[in-house]
């Protein structure tokens, strides 16, 4: 069954539902997307989509532009199904274990850096649309910015749980995103509505960093933090460019994202 089934379901999600119930609800809607080969492998035209996703997550496949057409259904099944949720929970569990093992200095300079898109906030309602199809169609900057401007992205539940654990431990939270500075007000309200109510800094991409790669931009911003006295003890993102480069942090954690690649 086409992914439009998922899109139609998303349109019916009650507006009164709290943001963090979104992924919990869509888990059950994915069942019409039947695997095309054993164990959800989607083996078509010599592409095994499980293997393709593993290669993406381990950075063996880089600089890719689109999800292979043969894997569109598989990626939709994964992102809206239970496995994505479980994978994110595993990352959060390991991060929480690490955070609890630390003894913080207590001077307010121990920080945890979070990316936003597909790390703390989910753009699943956007990527499930029939004109996006989980990264199988070309990225449209205008359409995506229109979605961001709506300010309705729900949280990634596992990341929200990590965030809620870090605050009472004494960590200061820094959100570091490639979102343009002009969206500061809407991103602020979206984060708060999703449950992220407190942070030390929200760093967005300004005109001075326009045209730089994500890796260069995020390295630069983390270095500025370190030079001002902060210690990056933890860093979480969905892209390798979030967690590589200068001053990446004492420990880095990657949540899965097979829908797009940002270098």
Coordinates of C-alpha atoms in Angstrom, one line a residue:
X1 CA 0.0 0.0 0.0
X2 CA 1.3 3.4 -0.9
X3 CA 2.8 5.7 1.7
X4 CA -0.1 8.0 1.2
X5 CA -1.9 5.8 3.7
X6 CA 0.5 7.0 6.3
X7 CA 0.1 10.6 5.2
X8 CA -3.7 10.4 5.5
X9 CA -3.3 9.0 9.0
X10 CA -1.0 11.8 10.1
X11 CA -3.5 14.3 9.0
X12 CA -6.0 12.9 11.4
X13 CA -3.9 13.0 14.5
X14 CA -5.8 15.0 17.0
X15 CA -4.6 18.6 17.5
X16 CA -5.3 18.2 21.2
X17 CA -2.7 15.4 21.6
X18 CA 0.5 16.5 23.4
X19 CA 3.5 16.6 21.1
X20 CA 5.2 13.6 22.6
X21 CA 2.4 11.2 21.8
X22 CA 3.0 11.5 18.0
X23 CA 5.5 8.8 17.5
X24 CA 3.7 6.5 19.9
X25 CA 0.5 6.8 17.8
X26 CA 2.1 6.3 14.4
X27 CA 3.8 3.1 15.4
X28 CA 0.6 1.2 14.7
X29 CA -0.1 2.8 11.3
X30 CA 2.9 1.3 9.6
X31 CA 1.5 -2.2 9.3
X32 CA 0.1 -1.8 5.8
X33 CA 3.6 -1.3 4.5
X34 CA 4.4 -4.9 4.0
X35 CA 8.0 -6.1 3.5
X36 CA 8.8 -7.1 -0.1
X37 CA 11.1 -9.9 1.0
X38 CA 11.9 -11.9 4.1
X39 CA 12.6 -10.2 7.4
X40 CA 11.8 -6.7 5.9
X41 CA 14.8 -6.9 3.6
X42 CA 13.2 -5.2 0.6
X43 CA 15.6 -6.8 -1.8
X44 CA 14.9 -5.2 -5.2
X45 CA 17.3 -4.6 -8.1
X46 CA 20.2 -6.0 -6.0
X47 CA 19.6 -3.5 -3.2
X48 CA 19.1 -4.9 0.3
X49 CA 17.7 -2.0 2.2
X50 CA 18.6 -3.3 5.6
X51 CA 22.2 -3.5 4.5
X52 CA 22.0 0.0 2.9
X53 CA 20.7 1.5 6.1
X54 CA 23.5 -0.1 8.1
X55 CA 26.1 1.3 5.7
X56 CA 24.5 4.7 6.0
X57 CA 24.5 4.7 9.8
X58 CA 28.1 3.4 9.9
X59 CA 29.3 6.1 7.4
X60 CA 30.4 3.6 4.9
X61 CA 28.0 5.2 2.4
X62 CA 28.4 9.0 2.3
X63 CA 27.4 12.0 0.2
X64 CA 24.2 10.3 -0.9
X65 CA 21.4 12.5 -2.1
X66 CA 18.3 10.3 -2.1
X67 CA 17.0 7.1 -0.5
X68 CA 17.1 4.5 -3.2
X69 CA 13.6 4.2 -4.8
X70 CA 13.5 0.5 -4.0
X71 CA 14.0 1.3 -0.3
X72 CA 11.3 4.0 0.0
X73 CA 8.8 1.6 1.7
X74 CA 11.4 0.1 3.9
X75 CA 12.6 3.5 5.3
X76 CA 9.0 4.5 5.9
X77 CA 8.4 1.2 7.7
X78 CA 11.5 1.7 9.8
X79 CA 11.0 5.3 10.7
X80 CA 7.3 4.9 11.7
X81 CA 7.7 1.4 13.1
X82 CA 8.9 0.1 16.4
X83 CA 12.5 -0.5 15.5
X84 CA 13.4 3.2 15.0
X85 CA 11.9 3.9 18.4
X86 CA 13.8 1.1 20.0
X87 CA 17.1 2.2 18.4
X88 CA 16.7 5.7 19.7
X89 CA 15.9 4.4 23.2
X90 CA 19.0 2.3 23.1
X91 CA 21.1 5.4 22.3
X92 CA 19.4 7.3 25.1
X93 CA 20.0 4.5 27.6
X94 CA 23.7 4.4 26.9
X95 CA 23.9 8.2 27.1
X96 CA 22.1 8.3 30.4
X97 CA 24.4 5.6 31.8
X98 CA 27.4 7.6 30.8
X99 CA 26.0 10.9 32.1
X100 CA 25.2 9.4 35.5
X101 CA 28.7 8.0 35.8
X102 CA 30.2 11.5 35.7
X103 CA 31.0 13.9 38.6
X104 CA 30.3 17.4 37.4
X105 CA 32.4 20.4 38.4
X106 CA 29.3 22.3 39.6
X107 CA 30.4 25.6 38.1
X108 CA 27.7 25.6 35.4
X109 CA 30.3 24.9 32.6
X110 CA 29.6 21.2 32.0
X111 CA 27.4 21.1 28.9
X112 CA 25.6 18.6 26.7
X113 CA 25.2 19.6 23.1
X114 CA 22.1 18.5 21.2
X115 CA 21.3 18.9 17.5
X116 CA 17.6 19.7 16.8
X117 CA 16.2 18.1 13.6
X118 CA 15.8 14.4 13.9
X119 CA 17.6 14.5 17.2
X120 CA 15.5 16.4 19.7
X121 CA 12.6 17.4 17.4
X122 CA 11.1 15.0 14.8
X123 CA 10.2 16.1 11.3
X124 CA 8.3 12.9 10.7
X125 CA 5.0 14.6 9.9
X126 CA 6.8 16.4 7.1
X127 CA 8.8 13.4 5.7
X128 CA 5.8 11.2 5.7
X129 CA 4.1 13.5 3.2
X130 CA 3.4 12.1 -0.3
X131 CA 5.6 14.8 -1.9
X132 CA 8.6 13.9 0.3
X133 CA 8.4 10.1 0.9
X134 CA 11.0 9.7 3.6
X135 CA 13.9 11.1 1.6
X136 CA 13.1 9.3 -1.7
X137 CA 12.3 12.5 -3.5
X138 CA 14.7 15.5 -3.8
X139 CA 15.0 17.9 -0.9
X140 CA 12.9 21.1 -1.3
X141 CA 14.3 23.9 0.8
X142 CA 11.2 26.1 0.5
X143 CA 8.8 23.4 1.5
X144 CA 10.9 22.3 4.5
X145 CA 11.3 25.9 5.7
X146 CA 7.5 26.2 5.5
X147 CA 7.2 23.2 7.7
X148 CA 9.8 24.5 10.2
X149 CA 7.8 27.8 10.3
X150 CA 4.7 25.9 11.4
X151 CA 6.5 25.2 14.7
X152 CA 4.7 22.0 15.4
X153 CA 7.5 19.4 15.2
X154 CA 7.0 16.8 18.0
X155 CA 9.9 15.6 20.2
X156 CA 11.9 12.5 19.7
X157 CA 10.8 10.7 22.9
X158 CA 14.1 9.1 23.7
X159 CA 16.0 12.3 23.4
X160 CA 13.4 14.1 25.5
X161 CA 13.9 11.5 28.2
X162 CA 17.7 12.0 28.1
X163 CA 17.2 15.8 28.3
X164 CA 14.9 15.4 31.3
X165 CA 17.6 13.2 33.0
X166 CA 20.5 15.6 32.3
X167 CA 19.0 18.7 33.9
X168 CA 18.8 17.4 37.5
X169 CA 22.2 15.9 37.1
X170 CA 23.5 19.5 36.6
X171 CA 24.2 19.6 32.9
X172 CA 23.7 22.8 31.0
X173 CA 22.0 22.2 27.7
X174 CA 23.1 23.7 24.4
X175 CA 21.1 23.3 21.2
X176 CA 23.3 23.6 18.1
X177 CA 21.4 23.5 14.8
X178 CA 21.9 24.4 11.2
X179 CA 18.5 26.1 11.2
X180 CA 18.7 29.7 10.0
X181 CA 18.8 32.5 12.6
X182 CA 15.5 33.9 11.3
X183 CA 13.6 30.9 12.8
X184 CA 14.8 31.6 16.3
X185 CA 11.4 32.6 17.7
X186 CA 9.6 29.7 16.2
X187 CA 12.3 27.2 17.2
X188 CA 12.2 28.5 20.7
X189 CA 8.4 28.1 21.0
X190 CA 8.5 24.7 19.3
X191 CA 11.2 23.4 21.6
X192 CA 9.3 24.6 24.7
X193 CA 6.0 23.1 23.4
X194 CA 7.7 19.8 22.9
X195 CA 9.0 19.7 26.5
X196 CA 12.5 21.3 26.2
X197 CA 11.8 24.1 28.6
X198 CA 15.3 25.1 29.7
X199 CA 18.7 25.6 28.0
X200 CA 21.9 27.5 28.3
X201 CA 22.2 28.4 24.6
X202 CA 20.3 28.0 21.4
X203 CA 22.8 28.4 18.6
X204 CA 21.4 28.9 15.1
X205 CA 23.1 29.5 11.8
X206 CA 23.7 33.2 11.0
X207 CA 24.7 35.0 7.8
X208 CA 28.4 34.8 8.7
X209 CA 28.2 31.0 8.6
X210 CA 26.1 30.8 5.4
X211 CA 27.7 28.5 2.8
X212 CA 29.9 26.6 5.3
X213 CA 29.4 22.9 5.6
X214 CA 27.7 21.5 8.7
X215 CA 30.9 19.9 9.9
X216 CA 32.8 23.2 9.7
X217 CA 30.0 25.3 11.2
X218 CA 29.4 23.0 14.2
X219 CA 33.1 22.6 14.9
X220 CA 33.5 26.3 14.9
X221 CA 30.5 26.9 17.3
X222 CA 31.7 24.1 19.7
X223 CA 35.2 25.6 19.7
X224 CA 33.7 29.0 20.6
X225 CA 31.9 27.3 23.5
X226 CA 35.1 25.7 24.7
X227 CA 37.1 28.9 24.4
X228 CA 34.5 30.6 26.6
X229 CA 35.1 28.1 29.3
X230 CA 32.5 25.4 28.7
X231 CA 33.3 21.7 28.7
X232 CA 31.5 19.5 26.2
X233 CA 30.9 16.3 28.1
X234 CA 28.2 14.9 25.8
X235 CA 27.1 15.5 22.2
X236 CA 24.2 14.0 20.4
X237 CA 23.1 14.3 16.7
X238 CA 21.5 12.4 13.9
X239 CA 24.3 13.2 11.4
X240 CA 27.9 12.4 11.5
X241 CA 28.7 16.0 10.9
X242 CA 27.0 16.7 14.2
X243 CA 29.5 14.6 16.2
X244 CA 32.8 14.8 14.3
X245 CA 35.3 17.7 14.0
X246 CA 36.8 20.0 16.6
X247 CA 35.7 19.8 20.2
X248 CA 33.1 17.2 19.4
X249 CA 32.8 16.2 23.1
X250 CA 34.1 13.7 25.6
X251 CA 31.4 11.2 24.4
X252 CA 29.3 11.5 21.2
X253 CA 26.0 9.7 20.5
X254 CA 24.4 9.2 17.1
X255 CA 20.7 8.6 16.7
X256 CA 19.6 6.9 13.5
X257 CA 18.5 8.9 10.4
X258 CA 18.4 7.1 7.1
X259 CA 16.3 9.8 5.5
X260 CA 19.0 12.3 4.5
X261 CA 22.7 13.0 4.7
X262 CA 24.4 16.2 5.7
X263 CA 28.1 16.4 5.4

